[in-house]
mmCIF file of C-alpha atoms and ligand atoms in Angstrom:
data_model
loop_
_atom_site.group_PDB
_atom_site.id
_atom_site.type_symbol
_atom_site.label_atom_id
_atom_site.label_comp_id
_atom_site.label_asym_id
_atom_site.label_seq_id
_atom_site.Cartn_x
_atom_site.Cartn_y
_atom_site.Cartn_z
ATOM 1 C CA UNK A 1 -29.178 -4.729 -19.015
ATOM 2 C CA UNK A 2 -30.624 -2.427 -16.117
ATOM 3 C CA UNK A 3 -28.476 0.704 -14.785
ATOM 4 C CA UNK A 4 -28.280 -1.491 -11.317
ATOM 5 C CA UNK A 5 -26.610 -4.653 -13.299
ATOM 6 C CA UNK A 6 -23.996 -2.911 -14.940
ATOM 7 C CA UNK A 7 -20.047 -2.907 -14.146
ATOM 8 C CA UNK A 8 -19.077 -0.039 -12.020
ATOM 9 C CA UNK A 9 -17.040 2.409 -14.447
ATOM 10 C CA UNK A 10 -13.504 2.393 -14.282
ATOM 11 C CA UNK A 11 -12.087 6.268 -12.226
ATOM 12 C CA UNK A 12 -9.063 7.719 -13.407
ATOM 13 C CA UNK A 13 -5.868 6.678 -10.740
ATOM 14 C CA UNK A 14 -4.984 9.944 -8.550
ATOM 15 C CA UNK A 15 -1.165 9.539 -9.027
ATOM 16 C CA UNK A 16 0.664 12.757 -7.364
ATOM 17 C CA UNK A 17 0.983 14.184 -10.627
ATOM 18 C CA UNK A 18 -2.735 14.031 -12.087
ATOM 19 C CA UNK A 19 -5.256 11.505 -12.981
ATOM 20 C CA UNK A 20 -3.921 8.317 -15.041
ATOM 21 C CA UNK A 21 -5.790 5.629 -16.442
ATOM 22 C CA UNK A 22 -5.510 2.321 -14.713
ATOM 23 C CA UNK A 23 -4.294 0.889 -17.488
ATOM 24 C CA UNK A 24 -1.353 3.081 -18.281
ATOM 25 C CA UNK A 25 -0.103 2.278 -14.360
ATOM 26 C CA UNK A 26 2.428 -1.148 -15.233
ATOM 27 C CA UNK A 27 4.685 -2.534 -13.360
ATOM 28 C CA UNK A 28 3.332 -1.670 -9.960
ATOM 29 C CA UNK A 29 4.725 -2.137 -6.680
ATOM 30 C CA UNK A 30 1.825 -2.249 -4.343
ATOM 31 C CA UNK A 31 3.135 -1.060 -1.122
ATOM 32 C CA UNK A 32 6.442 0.803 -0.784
ATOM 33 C CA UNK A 33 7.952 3.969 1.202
ATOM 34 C CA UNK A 34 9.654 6.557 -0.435
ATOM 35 C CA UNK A 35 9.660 9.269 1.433
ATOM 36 C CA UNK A 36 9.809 9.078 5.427
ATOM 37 C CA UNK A 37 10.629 12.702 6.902
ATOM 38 C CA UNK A 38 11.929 12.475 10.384
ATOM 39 C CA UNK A 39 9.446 13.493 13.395
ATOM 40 C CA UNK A 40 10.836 14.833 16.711
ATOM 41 C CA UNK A 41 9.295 12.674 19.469
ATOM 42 C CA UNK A 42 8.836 9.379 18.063
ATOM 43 C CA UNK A 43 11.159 6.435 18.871
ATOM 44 C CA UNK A 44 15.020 6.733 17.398
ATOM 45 C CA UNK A 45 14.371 3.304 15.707
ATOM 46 C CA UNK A 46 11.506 4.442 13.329
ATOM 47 C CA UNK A 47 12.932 4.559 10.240
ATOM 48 C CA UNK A 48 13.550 7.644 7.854
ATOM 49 C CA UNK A 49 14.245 8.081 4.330
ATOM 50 C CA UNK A 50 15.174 11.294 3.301
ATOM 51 C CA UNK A 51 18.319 10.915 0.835
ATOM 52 C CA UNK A 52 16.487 12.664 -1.747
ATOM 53 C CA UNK A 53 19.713 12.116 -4.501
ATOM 54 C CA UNK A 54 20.176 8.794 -3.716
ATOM 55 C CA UNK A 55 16.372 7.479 -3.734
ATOM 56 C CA UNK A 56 15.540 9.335 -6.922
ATOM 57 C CA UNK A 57 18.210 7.285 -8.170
ATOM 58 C CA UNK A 58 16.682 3.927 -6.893
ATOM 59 C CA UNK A 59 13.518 5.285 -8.484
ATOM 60 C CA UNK A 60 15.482 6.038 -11.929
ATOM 61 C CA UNK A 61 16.734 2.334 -11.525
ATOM 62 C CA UNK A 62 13.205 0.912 -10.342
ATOM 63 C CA UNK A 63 11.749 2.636 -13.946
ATOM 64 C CA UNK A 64 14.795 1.093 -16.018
ATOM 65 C CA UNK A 65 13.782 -2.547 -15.029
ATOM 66 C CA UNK A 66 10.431 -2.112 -15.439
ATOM 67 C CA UNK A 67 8.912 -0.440 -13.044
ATOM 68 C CA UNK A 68 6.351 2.045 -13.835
ATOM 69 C CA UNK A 69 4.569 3.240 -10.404
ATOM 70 C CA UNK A 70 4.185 2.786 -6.683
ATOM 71 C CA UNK A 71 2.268 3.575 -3.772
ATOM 72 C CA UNK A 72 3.761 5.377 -1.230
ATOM 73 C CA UNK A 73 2.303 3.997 2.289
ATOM 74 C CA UNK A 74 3.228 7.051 4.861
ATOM 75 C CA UNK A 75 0.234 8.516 5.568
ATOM 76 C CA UNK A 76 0.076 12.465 6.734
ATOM 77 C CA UNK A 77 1.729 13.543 10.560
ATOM 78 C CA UNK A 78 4.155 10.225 10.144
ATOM 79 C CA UNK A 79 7.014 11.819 7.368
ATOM 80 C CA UNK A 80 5.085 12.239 4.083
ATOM 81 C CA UNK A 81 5.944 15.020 2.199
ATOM 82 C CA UNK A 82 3.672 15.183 -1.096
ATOM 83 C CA UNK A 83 5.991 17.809 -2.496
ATOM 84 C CA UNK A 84 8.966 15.389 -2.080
ATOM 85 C CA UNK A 85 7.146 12.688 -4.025
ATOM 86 C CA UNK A 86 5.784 15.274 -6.812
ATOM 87 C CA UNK A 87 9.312 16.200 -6.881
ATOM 88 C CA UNK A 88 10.930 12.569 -7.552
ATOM 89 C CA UNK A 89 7.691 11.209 -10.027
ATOM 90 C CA UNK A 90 8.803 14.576 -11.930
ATOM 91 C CA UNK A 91 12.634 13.839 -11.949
ATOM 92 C CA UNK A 92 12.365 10.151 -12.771
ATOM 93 C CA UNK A 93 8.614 9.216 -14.584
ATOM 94 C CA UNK A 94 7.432 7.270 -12.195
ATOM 95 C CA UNK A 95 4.071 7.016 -11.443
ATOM 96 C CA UNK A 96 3.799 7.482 -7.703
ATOM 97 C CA UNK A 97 0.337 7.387 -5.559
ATOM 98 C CA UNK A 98 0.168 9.429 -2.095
ATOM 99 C CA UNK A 99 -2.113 8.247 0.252
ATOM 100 C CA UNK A 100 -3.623 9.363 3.572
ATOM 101 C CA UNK A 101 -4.740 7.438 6.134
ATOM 102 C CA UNK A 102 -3.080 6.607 9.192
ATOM 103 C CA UNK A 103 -0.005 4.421 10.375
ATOM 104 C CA UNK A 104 0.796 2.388 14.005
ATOM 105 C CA UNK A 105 0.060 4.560 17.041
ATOM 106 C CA UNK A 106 4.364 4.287 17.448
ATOM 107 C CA UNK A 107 5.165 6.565 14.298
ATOM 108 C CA UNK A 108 3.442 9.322 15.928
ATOM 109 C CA UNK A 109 4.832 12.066 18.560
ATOM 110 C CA UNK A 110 2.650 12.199 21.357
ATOM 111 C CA UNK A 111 1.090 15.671 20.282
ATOM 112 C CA UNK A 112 -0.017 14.347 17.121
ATOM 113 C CA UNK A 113 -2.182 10.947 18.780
ATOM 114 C CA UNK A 114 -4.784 13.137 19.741
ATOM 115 C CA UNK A 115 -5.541 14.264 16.277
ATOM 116 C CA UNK A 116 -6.882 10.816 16.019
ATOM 117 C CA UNK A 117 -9.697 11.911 18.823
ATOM 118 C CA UNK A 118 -12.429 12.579 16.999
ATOM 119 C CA UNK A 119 -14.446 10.719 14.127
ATOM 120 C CA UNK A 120 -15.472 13.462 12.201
ATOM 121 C CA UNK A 121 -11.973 14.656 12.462
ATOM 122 C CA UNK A 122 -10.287 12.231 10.744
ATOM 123 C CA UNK A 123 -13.341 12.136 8.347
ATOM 124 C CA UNK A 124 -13.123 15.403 6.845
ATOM 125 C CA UNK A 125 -8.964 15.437 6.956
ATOM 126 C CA UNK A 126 -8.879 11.637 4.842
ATOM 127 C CA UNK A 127 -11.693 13.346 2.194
ATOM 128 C CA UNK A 128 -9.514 16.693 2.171
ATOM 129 C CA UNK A 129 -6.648 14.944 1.300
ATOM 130 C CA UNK A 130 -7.912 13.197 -0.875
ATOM 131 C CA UNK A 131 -10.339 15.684 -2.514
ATOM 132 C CA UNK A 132 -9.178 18.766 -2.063
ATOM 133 C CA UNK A 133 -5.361 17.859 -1.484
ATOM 134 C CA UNK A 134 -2.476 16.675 0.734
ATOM 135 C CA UNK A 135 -2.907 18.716 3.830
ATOM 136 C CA UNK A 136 1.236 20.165 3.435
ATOM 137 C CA UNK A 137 0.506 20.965 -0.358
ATOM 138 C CA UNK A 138 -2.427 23.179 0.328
ATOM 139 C CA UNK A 139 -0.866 26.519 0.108
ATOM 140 C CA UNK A 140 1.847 25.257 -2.405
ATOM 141 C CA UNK A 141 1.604 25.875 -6.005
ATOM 142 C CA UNK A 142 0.818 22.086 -6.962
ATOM 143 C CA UNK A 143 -2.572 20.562 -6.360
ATOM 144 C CA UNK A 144 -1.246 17.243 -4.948
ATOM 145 C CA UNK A 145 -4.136 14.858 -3.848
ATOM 146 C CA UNK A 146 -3.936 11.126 -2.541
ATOM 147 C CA UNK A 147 -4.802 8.701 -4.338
ATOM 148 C CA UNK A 148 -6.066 6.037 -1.603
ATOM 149 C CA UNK A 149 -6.462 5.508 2.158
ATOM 150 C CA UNK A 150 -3.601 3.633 4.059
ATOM 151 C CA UNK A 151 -4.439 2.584 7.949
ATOM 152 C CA UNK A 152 -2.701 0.180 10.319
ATOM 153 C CA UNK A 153 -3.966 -1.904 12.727
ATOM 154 C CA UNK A 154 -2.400 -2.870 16.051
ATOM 155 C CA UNK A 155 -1.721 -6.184 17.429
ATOM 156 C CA UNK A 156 -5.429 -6.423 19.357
ATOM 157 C CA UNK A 157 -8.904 -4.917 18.120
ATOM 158 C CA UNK A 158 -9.021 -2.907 21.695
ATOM 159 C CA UNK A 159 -5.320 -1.526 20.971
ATOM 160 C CA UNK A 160 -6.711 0.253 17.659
ATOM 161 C CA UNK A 161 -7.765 4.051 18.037
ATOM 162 C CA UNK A 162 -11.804 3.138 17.483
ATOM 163 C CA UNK A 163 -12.561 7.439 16.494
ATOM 164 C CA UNK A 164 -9.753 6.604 13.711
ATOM 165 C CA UNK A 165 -10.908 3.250 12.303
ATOM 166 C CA UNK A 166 -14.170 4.847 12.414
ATOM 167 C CA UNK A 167 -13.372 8.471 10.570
ATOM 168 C CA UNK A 168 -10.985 5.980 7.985
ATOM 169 C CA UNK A 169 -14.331 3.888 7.141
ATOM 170 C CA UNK A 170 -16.426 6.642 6.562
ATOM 171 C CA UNK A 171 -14.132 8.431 4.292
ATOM 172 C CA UNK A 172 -13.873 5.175 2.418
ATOM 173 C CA UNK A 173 -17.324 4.674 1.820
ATOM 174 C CA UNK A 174 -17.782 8.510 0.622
ATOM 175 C CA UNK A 175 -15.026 8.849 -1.606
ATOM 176 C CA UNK A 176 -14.859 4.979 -2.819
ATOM 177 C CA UNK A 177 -11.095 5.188 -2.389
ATOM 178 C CA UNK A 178 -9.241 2.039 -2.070
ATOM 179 C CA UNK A 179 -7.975 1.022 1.624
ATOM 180 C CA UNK A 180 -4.754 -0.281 2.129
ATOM 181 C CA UNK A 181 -4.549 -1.839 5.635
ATOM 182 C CA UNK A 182 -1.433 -2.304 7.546
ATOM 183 C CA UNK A 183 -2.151 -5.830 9.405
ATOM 184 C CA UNK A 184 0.631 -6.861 12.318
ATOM 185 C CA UNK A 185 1.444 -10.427 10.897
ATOM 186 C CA UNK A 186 -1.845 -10.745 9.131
ATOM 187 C CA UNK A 187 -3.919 -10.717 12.388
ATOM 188 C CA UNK A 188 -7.275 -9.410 12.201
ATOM 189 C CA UNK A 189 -7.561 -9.908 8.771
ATOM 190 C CA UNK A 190 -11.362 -11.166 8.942
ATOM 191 C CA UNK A 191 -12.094 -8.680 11.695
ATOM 192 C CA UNK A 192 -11.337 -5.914 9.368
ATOM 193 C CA UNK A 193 -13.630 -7.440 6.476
ATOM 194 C CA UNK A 194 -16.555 -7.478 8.961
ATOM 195 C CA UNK A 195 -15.564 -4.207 10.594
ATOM 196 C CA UNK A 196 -15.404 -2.216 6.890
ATOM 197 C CA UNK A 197 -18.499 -3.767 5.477
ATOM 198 C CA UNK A 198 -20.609 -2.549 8.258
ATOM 199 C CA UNK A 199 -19.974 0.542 7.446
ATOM 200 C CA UNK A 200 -20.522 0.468 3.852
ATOM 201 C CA UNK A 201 -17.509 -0.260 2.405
ATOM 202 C CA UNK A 202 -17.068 -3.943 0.656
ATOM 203 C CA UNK A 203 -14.464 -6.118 0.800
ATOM 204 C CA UNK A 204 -13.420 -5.222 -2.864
ATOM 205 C CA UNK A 205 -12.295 -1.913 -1.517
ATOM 206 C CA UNK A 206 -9.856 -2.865 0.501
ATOM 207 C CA UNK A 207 -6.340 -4.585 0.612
ATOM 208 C CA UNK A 208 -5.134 -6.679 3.409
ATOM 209 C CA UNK A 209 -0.808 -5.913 3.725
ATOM 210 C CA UNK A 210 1.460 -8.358 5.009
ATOM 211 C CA UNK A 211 -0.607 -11.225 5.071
ATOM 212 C CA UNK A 212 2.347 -13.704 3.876
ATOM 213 C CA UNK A 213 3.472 -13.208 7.439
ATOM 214 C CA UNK A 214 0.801 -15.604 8.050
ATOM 215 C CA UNK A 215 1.104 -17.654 5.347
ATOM 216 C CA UNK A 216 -2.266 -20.038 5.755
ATOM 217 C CA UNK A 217 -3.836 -20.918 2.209
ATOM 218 C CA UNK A 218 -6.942 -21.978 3.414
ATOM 219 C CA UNK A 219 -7.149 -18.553 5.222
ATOM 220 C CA UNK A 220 -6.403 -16.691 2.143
ATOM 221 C CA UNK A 221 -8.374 -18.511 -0.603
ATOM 222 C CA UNK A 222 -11.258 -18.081 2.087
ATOM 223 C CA UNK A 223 -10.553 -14.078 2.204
ATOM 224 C CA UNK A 224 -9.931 -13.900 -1.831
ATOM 225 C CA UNK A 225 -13.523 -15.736 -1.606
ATOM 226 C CA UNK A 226 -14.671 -12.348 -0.059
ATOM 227 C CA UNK A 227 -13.178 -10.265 -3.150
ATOM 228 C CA UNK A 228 -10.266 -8.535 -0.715
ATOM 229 C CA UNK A 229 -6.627 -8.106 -2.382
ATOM 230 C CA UNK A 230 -4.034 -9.464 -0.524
ATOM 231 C CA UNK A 231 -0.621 -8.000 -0.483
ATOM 232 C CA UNK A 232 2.455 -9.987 -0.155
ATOM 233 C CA UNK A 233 5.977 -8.379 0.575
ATOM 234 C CA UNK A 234 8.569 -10.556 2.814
ATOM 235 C CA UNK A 235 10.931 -11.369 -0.429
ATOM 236 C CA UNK A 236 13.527 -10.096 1.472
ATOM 237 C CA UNK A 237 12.904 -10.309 5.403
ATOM 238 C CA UNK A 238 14.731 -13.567 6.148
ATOM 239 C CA UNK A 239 13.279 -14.007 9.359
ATOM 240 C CA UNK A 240 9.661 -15.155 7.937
ATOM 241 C CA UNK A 241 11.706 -17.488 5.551
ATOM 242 C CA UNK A 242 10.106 -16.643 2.039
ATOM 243 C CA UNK A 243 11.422 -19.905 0.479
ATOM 244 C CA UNK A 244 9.348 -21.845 2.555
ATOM 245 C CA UNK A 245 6.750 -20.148 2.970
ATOM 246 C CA UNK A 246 5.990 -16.862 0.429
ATOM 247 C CA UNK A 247 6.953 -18.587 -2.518
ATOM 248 C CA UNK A 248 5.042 -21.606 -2.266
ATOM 249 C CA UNK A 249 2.119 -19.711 -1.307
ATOM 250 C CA UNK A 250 2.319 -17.816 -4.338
ATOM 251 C CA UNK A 251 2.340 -20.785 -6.150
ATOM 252 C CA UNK A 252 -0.855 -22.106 -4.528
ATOM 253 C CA UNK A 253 -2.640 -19.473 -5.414
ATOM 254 C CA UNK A 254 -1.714 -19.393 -9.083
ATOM 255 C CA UNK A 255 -2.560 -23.023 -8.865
ATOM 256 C CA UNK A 256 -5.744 -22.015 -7.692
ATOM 257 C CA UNK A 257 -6.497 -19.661 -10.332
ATOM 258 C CA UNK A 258 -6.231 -17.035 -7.458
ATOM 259 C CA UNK A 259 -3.642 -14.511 -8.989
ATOM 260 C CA UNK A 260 -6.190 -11.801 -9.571
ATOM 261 C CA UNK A 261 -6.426 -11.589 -6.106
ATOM 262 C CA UNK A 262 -2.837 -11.589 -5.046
ATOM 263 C CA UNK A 263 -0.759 -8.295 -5.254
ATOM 264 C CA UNK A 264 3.093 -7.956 -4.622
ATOM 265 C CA UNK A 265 5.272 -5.746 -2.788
ATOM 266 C CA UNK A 266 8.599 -4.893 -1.646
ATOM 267 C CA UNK A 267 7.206 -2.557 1.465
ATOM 268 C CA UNK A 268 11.030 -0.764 1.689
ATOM 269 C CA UNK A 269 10.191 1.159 4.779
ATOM 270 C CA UNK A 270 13.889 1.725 5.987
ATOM 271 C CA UNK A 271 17.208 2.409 4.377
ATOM 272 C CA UNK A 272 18.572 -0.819 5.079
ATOM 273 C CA UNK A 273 16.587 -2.197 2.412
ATOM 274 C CA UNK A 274 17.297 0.398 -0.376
ATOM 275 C CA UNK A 275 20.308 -0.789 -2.076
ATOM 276 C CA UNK A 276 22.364 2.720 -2.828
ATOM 277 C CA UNK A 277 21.931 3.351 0.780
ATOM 278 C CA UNK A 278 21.621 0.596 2.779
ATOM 279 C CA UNK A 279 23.094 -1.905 0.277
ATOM 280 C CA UNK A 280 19.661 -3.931 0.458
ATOM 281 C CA UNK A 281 17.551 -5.244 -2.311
ATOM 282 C CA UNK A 282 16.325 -2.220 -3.653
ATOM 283 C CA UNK A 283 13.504 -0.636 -5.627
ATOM 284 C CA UNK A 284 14.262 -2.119 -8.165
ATOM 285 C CA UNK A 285 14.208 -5.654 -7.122
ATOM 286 C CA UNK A 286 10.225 -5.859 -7.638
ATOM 287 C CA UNK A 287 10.444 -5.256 -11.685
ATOM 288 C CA UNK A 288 13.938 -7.443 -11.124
ATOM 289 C CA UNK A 289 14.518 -9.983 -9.093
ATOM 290 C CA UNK A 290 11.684 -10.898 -8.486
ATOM 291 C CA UNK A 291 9.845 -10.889 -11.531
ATOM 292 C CA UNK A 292 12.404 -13.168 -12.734
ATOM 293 C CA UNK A 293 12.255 -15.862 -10.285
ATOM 294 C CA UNK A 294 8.423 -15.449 -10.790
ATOM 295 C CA UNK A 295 9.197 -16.649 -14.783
ATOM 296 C CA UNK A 296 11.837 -19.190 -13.420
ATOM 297 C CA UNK A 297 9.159 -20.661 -11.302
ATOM 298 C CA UNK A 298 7.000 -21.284 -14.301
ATOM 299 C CA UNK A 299 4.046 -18.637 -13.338
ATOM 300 C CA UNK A 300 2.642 -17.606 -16.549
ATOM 301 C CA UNK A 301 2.530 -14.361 -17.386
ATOM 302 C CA UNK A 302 -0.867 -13.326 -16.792
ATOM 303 C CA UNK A 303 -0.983 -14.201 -13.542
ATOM 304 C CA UNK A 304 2.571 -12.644 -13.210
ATOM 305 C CA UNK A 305 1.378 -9.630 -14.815
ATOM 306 C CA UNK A 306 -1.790 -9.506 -12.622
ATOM 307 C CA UNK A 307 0.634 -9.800 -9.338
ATOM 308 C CA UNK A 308 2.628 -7.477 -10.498
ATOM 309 C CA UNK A 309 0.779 -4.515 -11.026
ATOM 310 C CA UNK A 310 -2.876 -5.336 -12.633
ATOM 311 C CA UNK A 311 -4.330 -6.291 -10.059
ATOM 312 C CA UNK A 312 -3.802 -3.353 -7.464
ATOM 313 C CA UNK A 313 -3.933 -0.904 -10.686
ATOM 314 C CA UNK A 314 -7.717 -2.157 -11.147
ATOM 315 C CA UNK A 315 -8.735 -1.928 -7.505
ATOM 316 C CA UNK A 316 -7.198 1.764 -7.340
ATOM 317 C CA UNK A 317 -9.603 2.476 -9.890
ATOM 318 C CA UNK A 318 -12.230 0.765 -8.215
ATOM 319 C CA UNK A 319 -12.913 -1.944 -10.659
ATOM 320 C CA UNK A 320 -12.159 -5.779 -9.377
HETATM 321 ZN ZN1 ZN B 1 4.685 -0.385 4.824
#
């Protein structure tokens, strides 16, 4: 076998506290929000989470069910706090991945946007963050990097901030680090494909959130053609009616022998949905709840198992 024909090597999973192997990461919930500082500036309806007592409890619960580790979606300059998650992976033993990136143009304050300005800007912050470390752990005592690149994309192509699509692509296709990519409803889905791999960065790298919102199988099987994850979280947002729509689709694609390219989600980015403090589902309802319907359904369990962590575990460490 020549050098250029073998597998790419499985890298170690930056989790905030070290290097895991992907193997070792479980139960997994794929895209979540633990920690959301508030910002002055930015609209009163953007959610926070910042009961630290109360969510390290969720995340004590989340690790009694099952759960073993999480990615944390709130990119720098829109409420993370890498010592806050450090903090609660310490307290509880869960696994928990940082990321940088960028969110939607509304989490920002208005001094922040122009941060986004410059390509080469966001360039060298992503690959500090995620080389170095999390820009607000720099001078602390911990060493706290991210473990993959989280960006959001508007509503229209034209609305997203081209210098910061740009600066996210080229950090991607330096450090190899796995994208997460916000999508509003699933739109511009293929546009991001096409978008990435011109600049070097395959569809394998990169996971397309929220695309249950638009819940087309022919859409997805043809996107899971191109290798891209796909991340499914409405369990519990009634107004995209998961019965009729997630669930069956999740079925499909088993049927279709397209679980390894299907990860799940909760995507709890507001108290409301935390159950100690907004008496919602909670963290714990990934490893719970749902896992259980998933066996009531009749999904066997590698393909539950796959969903429910191995997939995104493999992708983080940039294997397929
Ligand atoms: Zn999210």
């Amino acid at each position: 076998m020549s050098a250029a024909s073998l597998p790419n090597p499985a890298r170690l999973v930056m989790t905030v506290q070290g290097p895991v192997p992907h193997e070792q990461l479980g139960i997994t919930d794929a895209h979540n929000h633990i920690w959301i500082a508030p910002l002055p500036g930015i609209a009163e309806a953007s959610p926070v989470l910042n009961q630290y007592d109360l969510i390290l409890k969720e995340l004590v619960e989340y690790r009694a069910r099952g759960g073993e580790s999480l990615l944390d979606c709130q990119p720098g300059g829109s409420g993370r706090d890498g010592c806050k998650l450090l903090d609660l992976s310490r307290a509880t033993g869960v696994n928990i991945i940082a990321c940088t990136g960028f969110h939607l143009k509304k989490y920002y304050s208005p001094e922040h946007w122009p941060w986004f300005a410059s390509t080469r800007k966001v360039f060298e912050s992503l690959c500090s963050d995620l080389e170095q470390g999390l820009a607000e752990t720099l001078d602390s005592a911990n060493s706290i990097k991210a473990g993959f690149i989280k960006i959001a994309l508007e509503a229209s192509w034209s609305d997203c901030d081209q210098a910061a699509m740009e600066g996210a692509a080229l950090a991607a296709a330096k450090t190899g680090a796995l994208v997460e990519i916000h999508t509003e409803k699933g739109a511009l889905a293929e546009k991001a494909c096409i978008y990435f791999a011109d600049h070097g960065v395959p569809p394998s790298q990169l996971v397309l959130c929220h695309m249950d919102k638009r819940p087309e199988f022919s859409l997805h099987k043809a996107l899971t053609g191109m290798d891209v994850l796909l991340e499914y979280d409405t369990f519990y947002r009634a107004k995209y009616k998961p019965e009729l729509k997630l669930w069956p689709l999740i079925e499909q694609m088993v049927s279709a022998g397209l679980s390894n390219r299907v990860a799940l989600a909760t995507d709890m980015a507001g108290a409301a949905l935390y159950h100690l403090i907004g008496g919602g589902p909670g963290l714990a309802s990934l490893p719970g709840e749902i896992k259980e319907k998933l066996t009531a359904r009749g999904i066997p369990e590698i393909d539950r198992q796959q969903m429910l962590g191995g997939n995104i575990a493999r992708r983080l460490a940039g294997i397929i």
